[in-house]
CSV table of C-alpha atoms in Angstrom, one decimal:
chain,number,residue,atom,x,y,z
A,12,UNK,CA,-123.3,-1.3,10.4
A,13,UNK,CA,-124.9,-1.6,7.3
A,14,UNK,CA,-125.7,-5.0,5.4
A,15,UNK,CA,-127.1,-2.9,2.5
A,16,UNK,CA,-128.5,0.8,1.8
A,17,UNK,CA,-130.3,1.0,-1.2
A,18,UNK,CA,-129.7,4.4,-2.7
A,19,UNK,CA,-128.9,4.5,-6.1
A,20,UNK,CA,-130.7,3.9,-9.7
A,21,UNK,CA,-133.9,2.1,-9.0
A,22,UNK,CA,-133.8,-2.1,-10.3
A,23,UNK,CA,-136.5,-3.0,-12.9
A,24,UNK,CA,-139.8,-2.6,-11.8
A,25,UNK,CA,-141.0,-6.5,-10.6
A,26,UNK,CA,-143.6,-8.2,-12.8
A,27,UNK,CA,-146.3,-7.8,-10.1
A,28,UNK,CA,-146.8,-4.1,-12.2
A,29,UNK,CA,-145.2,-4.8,-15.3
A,30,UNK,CA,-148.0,-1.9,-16.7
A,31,UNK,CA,-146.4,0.8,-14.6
A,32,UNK,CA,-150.0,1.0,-12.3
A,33,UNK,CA,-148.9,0.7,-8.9
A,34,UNK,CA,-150.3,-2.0,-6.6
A,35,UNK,CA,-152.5,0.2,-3.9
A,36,UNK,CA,-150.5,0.0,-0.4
A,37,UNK,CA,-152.4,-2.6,1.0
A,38,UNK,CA,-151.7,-4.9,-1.7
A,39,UNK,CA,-148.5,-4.1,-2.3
A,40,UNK,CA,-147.4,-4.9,1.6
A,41,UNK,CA,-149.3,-8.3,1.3
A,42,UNK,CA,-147.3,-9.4,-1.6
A,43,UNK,CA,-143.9,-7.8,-0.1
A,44,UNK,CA,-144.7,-10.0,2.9
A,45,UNK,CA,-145.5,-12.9,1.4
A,46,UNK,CA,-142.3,-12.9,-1.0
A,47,UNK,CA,-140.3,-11.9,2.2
A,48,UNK,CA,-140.6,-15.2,4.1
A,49,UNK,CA,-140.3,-17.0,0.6
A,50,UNK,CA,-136.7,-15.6,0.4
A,51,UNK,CA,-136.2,-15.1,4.1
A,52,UNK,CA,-134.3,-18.4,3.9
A,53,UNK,CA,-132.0,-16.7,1.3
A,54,UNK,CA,-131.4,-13.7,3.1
A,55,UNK,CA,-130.1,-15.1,6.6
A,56,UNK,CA,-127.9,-17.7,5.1
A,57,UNK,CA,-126.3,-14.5,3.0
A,58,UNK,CA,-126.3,-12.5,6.1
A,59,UNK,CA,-125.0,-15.5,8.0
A,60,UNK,CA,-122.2,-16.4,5.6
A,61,UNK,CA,-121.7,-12.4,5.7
A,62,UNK,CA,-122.4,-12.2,2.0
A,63,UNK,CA,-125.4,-9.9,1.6
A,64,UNK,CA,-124.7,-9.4,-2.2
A,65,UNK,CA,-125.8,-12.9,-2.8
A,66,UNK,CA,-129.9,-11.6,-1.9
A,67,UNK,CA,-129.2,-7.2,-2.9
A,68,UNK,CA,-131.2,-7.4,-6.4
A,69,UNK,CA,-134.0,-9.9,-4.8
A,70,UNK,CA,-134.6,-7.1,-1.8
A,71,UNK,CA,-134.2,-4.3,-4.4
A,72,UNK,CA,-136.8,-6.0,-6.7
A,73,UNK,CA,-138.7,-6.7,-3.5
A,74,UNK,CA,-138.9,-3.2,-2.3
A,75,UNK,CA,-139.6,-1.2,-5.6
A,76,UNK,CA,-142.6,-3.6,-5.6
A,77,UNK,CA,-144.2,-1.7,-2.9
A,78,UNK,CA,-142.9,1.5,-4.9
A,79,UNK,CA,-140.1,2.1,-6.7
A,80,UNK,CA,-139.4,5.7,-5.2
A,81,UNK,CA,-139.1,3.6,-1.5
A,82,UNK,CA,-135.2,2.9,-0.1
A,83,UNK,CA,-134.3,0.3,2.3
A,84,UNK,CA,-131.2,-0.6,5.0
A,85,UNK,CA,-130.7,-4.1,6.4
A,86,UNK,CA,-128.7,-2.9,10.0
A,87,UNK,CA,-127.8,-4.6,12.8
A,88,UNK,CA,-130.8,-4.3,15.0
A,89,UNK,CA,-131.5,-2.6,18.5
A,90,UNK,CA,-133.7,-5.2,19.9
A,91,UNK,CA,-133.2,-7.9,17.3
A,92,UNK,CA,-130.0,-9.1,15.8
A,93,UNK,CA,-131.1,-7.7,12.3
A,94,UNK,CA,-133.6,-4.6,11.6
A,95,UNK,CA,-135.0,-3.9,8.3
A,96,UNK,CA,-136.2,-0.6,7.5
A,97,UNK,CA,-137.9,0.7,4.4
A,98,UNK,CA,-138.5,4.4,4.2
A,99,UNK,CA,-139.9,7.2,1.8
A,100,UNK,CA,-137.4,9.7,3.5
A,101,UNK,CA,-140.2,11.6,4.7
A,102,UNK,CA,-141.5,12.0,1.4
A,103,UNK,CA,-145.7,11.8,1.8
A,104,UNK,CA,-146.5,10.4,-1.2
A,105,UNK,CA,-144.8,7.3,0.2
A,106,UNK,CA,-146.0,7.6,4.0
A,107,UNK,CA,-149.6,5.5,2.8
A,108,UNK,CA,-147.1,2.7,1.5
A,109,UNK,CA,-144.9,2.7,4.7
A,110,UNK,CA,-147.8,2.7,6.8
A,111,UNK,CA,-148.9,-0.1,5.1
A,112,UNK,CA,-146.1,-2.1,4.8
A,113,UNK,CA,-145.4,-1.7,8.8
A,114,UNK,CA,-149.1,-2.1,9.4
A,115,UNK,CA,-148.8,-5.5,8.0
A,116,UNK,CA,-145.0,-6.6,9.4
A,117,UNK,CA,-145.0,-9.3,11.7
A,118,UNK,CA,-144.3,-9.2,15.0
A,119,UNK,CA,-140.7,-8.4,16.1
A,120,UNK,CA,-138.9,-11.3,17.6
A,121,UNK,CA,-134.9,-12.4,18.2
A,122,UNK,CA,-133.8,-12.2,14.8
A,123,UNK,CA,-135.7,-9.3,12.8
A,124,UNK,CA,-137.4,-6.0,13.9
A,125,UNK,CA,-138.9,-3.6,11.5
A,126,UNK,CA,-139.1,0.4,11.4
A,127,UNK,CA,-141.0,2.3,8.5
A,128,UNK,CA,-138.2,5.3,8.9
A,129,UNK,CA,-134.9,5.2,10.1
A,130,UNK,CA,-134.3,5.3,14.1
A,131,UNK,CA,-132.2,7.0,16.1
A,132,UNK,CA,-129.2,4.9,17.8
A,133,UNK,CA,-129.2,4.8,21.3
A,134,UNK,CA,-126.1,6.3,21.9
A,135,UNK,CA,-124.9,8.3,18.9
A,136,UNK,CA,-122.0,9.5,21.0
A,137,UNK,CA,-120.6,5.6,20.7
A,138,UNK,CA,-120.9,6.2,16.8
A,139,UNK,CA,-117.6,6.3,14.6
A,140,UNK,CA,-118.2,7.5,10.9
A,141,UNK,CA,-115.2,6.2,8.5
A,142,UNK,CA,-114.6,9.0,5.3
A,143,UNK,CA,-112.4,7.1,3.1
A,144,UNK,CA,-108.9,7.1,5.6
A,145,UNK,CA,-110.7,9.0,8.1
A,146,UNK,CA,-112.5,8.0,11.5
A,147,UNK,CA,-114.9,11.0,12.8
A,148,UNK,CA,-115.7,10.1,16.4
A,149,UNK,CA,-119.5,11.8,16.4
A,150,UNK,CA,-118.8,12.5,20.3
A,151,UNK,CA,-116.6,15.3,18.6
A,152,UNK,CA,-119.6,16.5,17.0
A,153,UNK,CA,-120.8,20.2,18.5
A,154,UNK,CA,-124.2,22.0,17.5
A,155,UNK,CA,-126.2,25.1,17.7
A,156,UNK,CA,-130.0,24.7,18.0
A,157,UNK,CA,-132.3,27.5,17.8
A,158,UNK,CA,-136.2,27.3,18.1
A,159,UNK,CA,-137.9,28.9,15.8
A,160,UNK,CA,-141.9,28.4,16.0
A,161,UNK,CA,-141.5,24.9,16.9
A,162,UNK,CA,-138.7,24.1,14.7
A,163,UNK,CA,-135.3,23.8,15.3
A,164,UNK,CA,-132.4,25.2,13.0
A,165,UNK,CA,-129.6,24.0,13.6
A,166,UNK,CA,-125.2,24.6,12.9
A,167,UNK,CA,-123.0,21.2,13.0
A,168,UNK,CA,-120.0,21.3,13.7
A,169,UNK,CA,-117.0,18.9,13.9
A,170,UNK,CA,-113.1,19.6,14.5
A,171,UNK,CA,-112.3,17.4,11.3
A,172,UNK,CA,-114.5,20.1,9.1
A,173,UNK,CA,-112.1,22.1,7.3
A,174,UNK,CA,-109.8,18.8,6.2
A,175,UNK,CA,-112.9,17.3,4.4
A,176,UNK,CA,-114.2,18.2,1.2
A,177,UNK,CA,-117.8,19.8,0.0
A,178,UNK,CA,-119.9,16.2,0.1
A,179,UNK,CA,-117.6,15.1,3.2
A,180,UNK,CA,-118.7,17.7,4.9
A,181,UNK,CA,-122.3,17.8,3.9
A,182,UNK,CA,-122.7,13.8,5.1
A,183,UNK,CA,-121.5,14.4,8.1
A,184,UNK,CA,-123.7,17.0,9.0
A,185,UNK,CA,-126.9,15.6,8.2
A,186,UNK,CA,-125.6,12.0,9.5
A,187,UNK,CA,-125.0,13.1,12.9
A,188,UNK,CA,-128.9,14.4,13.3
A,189,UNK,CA,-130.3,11.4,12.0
A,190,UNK,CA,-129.1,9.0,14.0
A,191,UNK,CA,-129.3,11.2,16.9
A,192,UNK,CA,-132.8,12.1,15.9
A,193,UNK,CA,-134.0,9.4,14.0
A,194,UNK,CA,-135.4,10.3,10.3
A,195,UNK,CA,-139.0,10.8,11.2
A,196,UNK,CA,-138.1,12.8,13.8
A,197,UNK,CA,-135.5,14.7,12.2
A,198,UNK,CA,-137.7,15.4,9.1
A,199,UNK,CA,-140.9,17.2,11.4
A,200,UNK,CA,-138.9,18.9,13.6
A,201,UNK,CA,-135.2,20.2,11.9
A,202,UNK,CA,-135.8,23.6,10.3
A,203,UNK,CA,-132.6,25.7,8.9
A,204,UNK,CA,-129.5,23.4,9.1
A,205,UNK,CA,-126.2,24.5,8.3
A,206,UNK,CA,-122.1,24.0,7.8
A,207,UNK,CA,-119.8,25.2,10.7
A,208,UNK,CA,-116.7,24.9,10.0
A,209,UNK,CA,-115.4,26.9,13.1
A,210,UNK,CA,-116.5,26.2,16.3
A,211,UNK,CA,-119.5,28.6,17.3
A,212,UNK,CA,-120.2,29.7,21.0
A,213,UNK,CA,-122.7,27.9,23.2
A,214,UNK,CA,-122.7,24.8,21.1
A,215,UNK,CA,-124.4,21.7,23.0
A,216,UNK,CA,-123.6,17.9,22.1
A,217,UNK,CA,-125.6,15.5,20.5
A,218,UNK,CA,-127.4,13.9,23.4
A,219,UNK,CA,-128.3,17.2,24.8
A,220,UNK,CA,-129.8,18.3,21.4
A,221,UNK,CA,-131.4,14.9,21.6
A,222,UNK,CA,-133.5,16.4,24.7
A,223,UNK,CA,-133.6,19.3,23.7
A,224,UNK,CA,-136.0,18.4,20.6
A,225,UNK,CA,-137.9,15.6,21.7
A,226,UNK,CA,-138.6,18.1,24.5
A,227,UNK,CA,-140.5,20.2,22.1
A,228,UNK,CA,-142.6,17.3,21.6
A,229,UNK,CA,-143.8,16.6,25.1
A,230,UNK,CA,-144.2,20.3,25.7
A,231,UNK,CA,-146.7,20.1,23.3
A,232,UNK,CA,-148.2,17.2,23.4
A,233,UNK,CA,-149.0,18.3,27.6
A,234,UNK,CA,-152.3,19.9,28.1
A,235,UNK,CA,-152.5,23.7,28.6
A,236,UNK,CA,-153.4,25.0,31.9
C-alpha cells in the first residue's frame, strides 16, 4: 500500500537553493534530516488519521531539496510499520545523493525504516494489483528469463494481458519485476524485457525467477577455483 508516490511535475524548488545551485549531497541530507524530525510530528498524525494529503507538498518540498530529479513512496514497511524510500530510479547522477541521504538516516526502529531504492516484497506472489475494475493476482504472473552475459531478458506474461490496454499492460509488466526484484536489483541485472501476451513455453513464476537472478549474484560474487 502506498501513502504517497511522488511521480509527477516536480513542486517549487525549496528556498534552501533558491539560485538553482544544488546543495552538495552531504549537505543536502543534513538539512533533509533535520527538517524531517521537524515535521515528523505532522507526518504520523496525517498517517495516523489516514490523511497523508495533509503533509504531500511538505515531503515533496522536502525531497526536491535533496534534488529535484529524486522520487519518493511512504509504504507500509517490512520491519517497521512505515518505510520511506527516496530513489533516483537508478539514475547515477542521483546515486551520490541517495547514498548520502541513507548514509545519514537514522537508525531503523518500530515505526520507520529507510531504503535509498525500492525493495523487493517478500512474497510478491501475495501481491494483488488493482487496474481501474480489475484485480491481477501477480501469482498469475508467468515469465521467460534468458541469461545473456550476466543479464537477464526477460517475457511477462499474465492471463488478463490481452483485456488491458497499451499502458495497462506495460505497468504490469515492469511492476511485477520490481517488487519481485527490488529496483536496485532489477535495474543492474534485467536486460531485454518484453510484452507476452500469449503464454510462452517453459515460463517460470516469480519466486523462481527471484532465485534465479539473485543466483547470478552469488555465482559471482564466489571465488574461482
Amino acid at each position: 500500500m502506498s501513502w504517497f508516490r511522488r511521480n509527477r511535475p516536480e513542486p517549487p524548488r525549496p528556498a534552501a537553493h533558491p539560485s538553482g545551485h544544488l546543495p552538495n549531497p552531504e549537505e543536502a541530507a543534513q538539512r533533509f534530516w533535520e527538517r524531517w524530525f521537524e515535521l515528523l510530528p505532522q507526518v504520523s498524525a496525517a498517517l495516523g488519521d489516514r490523511e497523508p494529503h495533509r503533509v504531500e507538498n511538505e515531503l515533496c518540498e522536502l525531497v526536491a531539496g535533496i534534488h529535484p530529479d529524486l522520487h519518493f513512496t511512504v509504504d507500509r514497511g517490512h520491519r517497521a510499520i512505515y518505510a520511506l524510500v527516496i530513489s533516483g530510479q537508478e539514475d547515477p547522477r542521483l546515486r551520490p545523493y541517495t547514498d548520502a541521504w541513507k548514509a545519514a538516516a537514522p537508525p531503523e526502529d518500530m515505526i520507520w525504516e529507510y531504503h535509498d531504492s525500492v525493495p523487493p516484497v517478500p512474497d510478491p506472489t501475495e501481491v494483488t494489483v488493482n487496474l481501474g475494475a480489475r484485480r491481477l493476482p501477480l501469482a498469475d504472473v508467468r515469465v521467460v528469463a534468458q541469461v545473456n552475459d550476466g543479464l537477464v531478458d526477460v517475457a511477462v506474461y499474465h492471463p488478463e494481458f490481452a483485456a488491458l490496454d497499451e499502458e495497462q499492460r506495460r505497468t504490469m509488466t515492469f511492476l511485477p519485476l520490481d517488487v519481485t526484484l527490488g529496483e536496485r536489483l532489477a535495474g543492474e541485472r534485467l536486460g531485454r524485457v518484453e510484452t507476452a501476451t500469449t503464454e510462452p513455453a517453459a515460463t517460470i513464476g516469480l519466486l523462481e525467477f527471484r532465485e534465479l537472478v539473485r543466483g547470478l549474484d552469488q555465482s559471482q560474487a564466489e571465488p574461482s577455483s
